[in-house]
Amino acid sequence: MKRFIILVLAAALSSIAFGQKKSGKLIILHTNDLHSNLTGFSPELEYTPCQTNNDSTLAGFSRIATVI
């Protein structure tokens, strides 16, 4: 019975997805070579994630998010 319900739900959801005529835009952003520097590295007192090139900090997902 569970398999039947899952099958019915999957069919309903797929028919809804294919029934839409709008096409969307998908952008894939790939970042590489961060070497586990999630917050950047340098003296933490100088770290300003929303501004780049104003200190000696390198890398960091905060800066990537700011650029996006």
Short mmCIF file of N, CA and C in Angstrom, two decimals:
data_model
loop_
_atom_site.label_atom_id
_atom_site.label_comp_id
_atom_site.label_asym_id
_atom_site.label_seq_id
_atom_site.Cartn_x
_atom_site.Cartn_y
_atom_site.Cartn_z
N MET A 1 0.82 -1.19 0.00
CA MET A 1 0.00 0.00 0.00
C MET A 1 0.87 1.26 0.00
N LYS A 2 1.97 1.24 0.77
CA LYS A 2 2.85 2.40 0.82
C LYS A 2 3.46 2.67 -0.55
N ARG A 3 3.83 1.60 -1.24
CA ARG A 3 4.42 1.77 -2.57
C ARG A 3 3.43 2.41 -3.53
N PHE A 4 2.18 2.02 -3.42
CA PHE A 4 1.15 2.57 -4.30
C PHE A 4 0.96 4.07 -4.04
N ILE A 5 0.93 4.44 -2.78
CA ILE A 5 0.76 5.85 -2.42
C ILE A 5 1.95 6.67 -2.90
N ILE A 6 3.16 6.13 -2.72
CA ILE A 6 4.35 6.83 -3.19
C ILE A 6 4.33 6.96 -4.70
N LEU A 7 3.90 5.92 -5.39
CA LEU A 7 3.81 5.96 -6.85
C LEU A 7 2.80 7.01 -7.32
N VAL A 8 1.66 7.07 -6.67
CA VAL A 8 0.64 8.05 -7.03
C VAL A 8 1.15 9.47 -6.77
N LEU A 9 1.80 9.69 -5.64
CA LEU A 9 2.34 11.02 -5.34
C LEU A 9 3.43 11.41 -6.33
N ALA A 10 4.29 10.47 -6.68
CA ALA A 10 5.35 10.76 -7.65
C ALA A 10 4.76 11.10 -9.01
N ALA A 11 3.73 10.38 -9.42
CA ALA A 11 3.08 10.66 -10.70
C ALA A 11 2.41 12.03 -10.68
N ALA A 12 1.77 12.36 -9.58
CA ALA A 12 1.10 13.65 -9.48
C ALA A 12 2.11 14.80 -9.50
N LEU A 13 3.18 14.66 -8.77
CA LEU A 13 4.19 15.72 -8.74
C LEU A 13 4.89 15.88 -10.08
N SER A 14 5.16 14.77 -10.75
CA SER A 14 5.83 14.89 -12.05
C SER A 14 4.90 15.49 -13.09
N SER A 15 3.61 15.19 -13.01
CA SER A 15 2.68 15.79 -13.98
C SER A 15 2.54 17.29 -13.74
N ILE A 16 2.60 17.71 -12.51
CA ILE A 16 2.57 19.14 -12.21
C ILE A 16 3.81 19.82 -12.75
N ALA A 17 4.95 19.19 -12.57
CA ALA A 17 6.21 19.78 -13.03
C ALA A 17 6.25 19.88 -14.55
N PHE A 18 5.78 18.87 -15.25
CA PHE A 18 5.82 18.90 -16.71
C PHE A 18 4.69 19.74 -17.30
N GLY A 19 3.68 20.05 -16.52
CA GLY A 19 2.56 20.83 -17.02
C GLY A 19 2.84 22.32 -17.10
N GLN A 20 3.88 22.78 -16.47
CA GLN A 20 4.20 24.20 -16.50
C GLN A 20 4.94 24.54 -17.79
N LYS A 21 4.56 25.66 -18.38
CA LYS A 21 5.16 26.07 -19.65
C LYS A 21 6.30 27.06 -19.47
N LYS A 22 6.44 27.65 -18.29
CA LYS A 22 7.51 28.61 -18.08
C LYS A 22 8.85 27.89 -18.02
N SER A 23 9.82 28.50 -18.63
CA SER A 23 11.17 27.95 -18.50
C SER A 23 11.97 28.87 -17.59
N GLY A 24 12.77 28.28 -16.78
CA GLY A 24 13.56 29.05 -15.83
C GLY A 24 15.01 29.12 -16.27
N LYS A 25 15.75 29.87 -15.52
CA LYS A 25 17.17 30.03 -15.79
C LYS A 25 17.94 29.43 -14.62
N LEU A 26 18.85 28.53 -14.92
CA LEU A 26 19.64 27.87 -13.90
C LEU A 26 21.09 28.30 -14.05
N ILE A 27 21.65 28.83 -12.99
CA ILE A 27 23.05 29.23 -12.98
C ILE A 27 23.78 28.36 -11.97
N ILE A 28 24.82 27.71 -12.43
CA ILE A 28 25.63 26.87 -11.55
C ILE A 28 26.95 27.60 -11.29
N LEU A 29 27.21 27.85 -10.05
CA LEU A 29 28.45 28.52 -9.67
C LEU A 29 29.35 27.49 -8.99
N HIS A 30 30.51 27.28 -9.54
CA HIS A 30 31.46 26.32 -8.99
C HIS A 30 32.66 27.07 -8.43
N THR A 31 32.93 26.85 -7.18
CA THR A 31 34.14 27.42 -6.59
C THR A 31 35.07 26.28 -6.25
N ASN A 32 36.32 26.51 -6.41
CA ASN A 32 37.31 25.47 -6.20
C ASN A 32 38.52 26.09 -5.50
N ASP A 33 39.34 25.26 -4.98
CA ASP A 33 40.63 25.66 -4.44
C ASP A 33 40.51 26.59 -3.23
N LEU A 34 39.54 26.33 -2.35
CA LEU A 34 39.41 27.12 -1.13
C LEU A 34 40.27 26.56 0.00
N HIS A 35 40.67 25.32 -0.09
CA HIS A 35 41.54 24.68 0.90
C HIS A 35 41.02 24.86 2.33
N SER A 36 39.74 24.66 2.51
CA SER A 36 39.09 24.73 3.84
C SER A 36 39.22 26.09 4.51
N ASN A 37 39.35 27.12 3.75
CA ASN A 37 39.41 28.47 4.31
C ASN A 37 38.01 29.07 4.29
N LEU A 38 37.15 28.54 5.14
CA LEU A 38 35.76 28.96 5.13
C LEU A 38 35.58 30.41 5.54
N THR A 39 36.40 30.88 6.45
CA THR A 39 36.26 32.26 6.92
C THR A 39 37.42 33.13 6.50
N GLY A 40 38.25 32.65 5.62
CA GLY A 40 39.41 33.41 5.22
C GLY A 40 40.52 33.23 6.24
N PHE A 41 41.72 33.57 5.86
CA PHE A 41 42.80 33.46 6.84
C PHE A 41 43.68 34.69 6.78
N SER A 42 43.98 35.16 7.91
CA SER A 42 44.78 36.34 8.19
C SER A 42 44.44 36.70 9.63
N PRO A 43 45.04 37.71 10.18
CA PRO A 43 44.60 38.11 11.52
C PRO A 43 43.10 38.46 11.50
N GLU A 44 42.36 37.83 12.39
CA GLU A 44 40.90 38.00 12.39
C GLU A 44 40.47 39.44 12.63
N LEU A 45 41.29 40.26 13.25
CA LEU A 45 40.91 41.65 13.51
C LEU A 45 40.77 42.44 12.22
N GLU A 46 41.49 42.03 11.17
CA GLU A 46 41.45 42.76 9.91
C GLU A 46 40.37 42.26 8.97
N TYR A 47 39.68 41.19 9.33
CA TYR A 47 38.77 40.53 8.39
C TYR A 47 37.47 41.29 8.23
N THR A 48 37.22 41.78 7.03
CA THR A 48 35.95 42.42 6.69
C THR A 48 35.39 41.71 5.47
N PRO A 49 34.42 40.82 5.63
CA PRO A 49 33.97 40.00 4.51
C PRO A 49 33.26 40.78 3.41
N CYS A 50 32.69 41.91 3.70
CA CYS A 50 31.94 42.65 2.67
C CYS A 50 32.82 43.58 1.84
N GLN A 51 34.07 43.73 2.20
CA GLN A 51 34.98 44.59 1.45
C GLN A 51 36.21 43.78 1.07
N THR A 52 36.58 43.87 -0.18
CA THR A 52 37.75 43.13 -0.63
C THR A 52 38.91 44.08 -0.87
N ASN A 53 40.09 43.52 -0.84
CA ASN A 53 41.34 44.25 -1.11
C ASN A 53 41.63 45.38 -0.13
N ASN A 54 41.05 45.34 1.06
CA ASN A 54 41.38 46.37 2.05
C ASN A 54 42.19 45.80 3.21
N ASP A 55 42.52 44.51 3.14
CA ASP A 55 43.35 43.88 4.16
C ASP A 55 44.08 42.71 3.53
N SER A 56 44.80 41.97 4.34
CA SER A 56 45.60 40.86 3.80
C SER A 56 44.88 39.52 3.88
N THR A 57 43.58 39.52 4.13
CA THR A 57 42.83 38.28 4.23
C THR A 57 42.65 37.65 2.86
N LEU A 58 42.79 36.34 2.81
CA LEU A 58 42.62 35.60 1.57
C LEU A 58 41.47 34.61 1.73
N ALA A 59 40.75 34.36 0.64
CA ALA A 59 39.69 33.34 0.56
C ALA A 59 38.49 33.70 1.43
N GLY A 60 37.65 32.73 1.71
CA GLY A 60 36.50 32.92 2.57
C GLY A 60 35.18 32.92 1.82
N PHE A 61 34.23 32.10 2.30
CA PHE A 61 32.92 32.04 1.68
C PHE A 61 32.14 33.33 1.87
N SER A 62 32.42 34.09 2.91
CA SER A 62 31.72 35.36 3.11
C SER A 62 31.98 36.31 1.96
N ARG A 63 33.20 36.34 1.49
CA ARG A 63 33.53 37.22 0.37
C ARG A 63 32.92 36.72 -0.92
N ILE A 64 32.87 35.42 -1.09
CA ILE A 64 32.22 34.88 -2.29
C ILE A 64 30.75 35.24 -2.29
N ALA A 65 30.10 35.10 -1.13
CA ALA A 65 28.68 35.44 -1.02
C ALA A 65 28.44 36.92 -1.29
N THR A 66 29.36 37.77 -0.88
CA THR A 66 29.23 39.20 -1.12
C THR A 66 29.30 39.50 -2.61
N VAL A 67 30.17 38.82 -3.31
CA VAL A 67 30.30 39.04 -4.75
C VAL A 67 29.05 38.58 -5.49
N ILE A 68 28.47 37.48 -5.03
CA ILE A 68 27.27 36.95 -5.68
C ILE A 68 26.12 37.89 -5.45
#
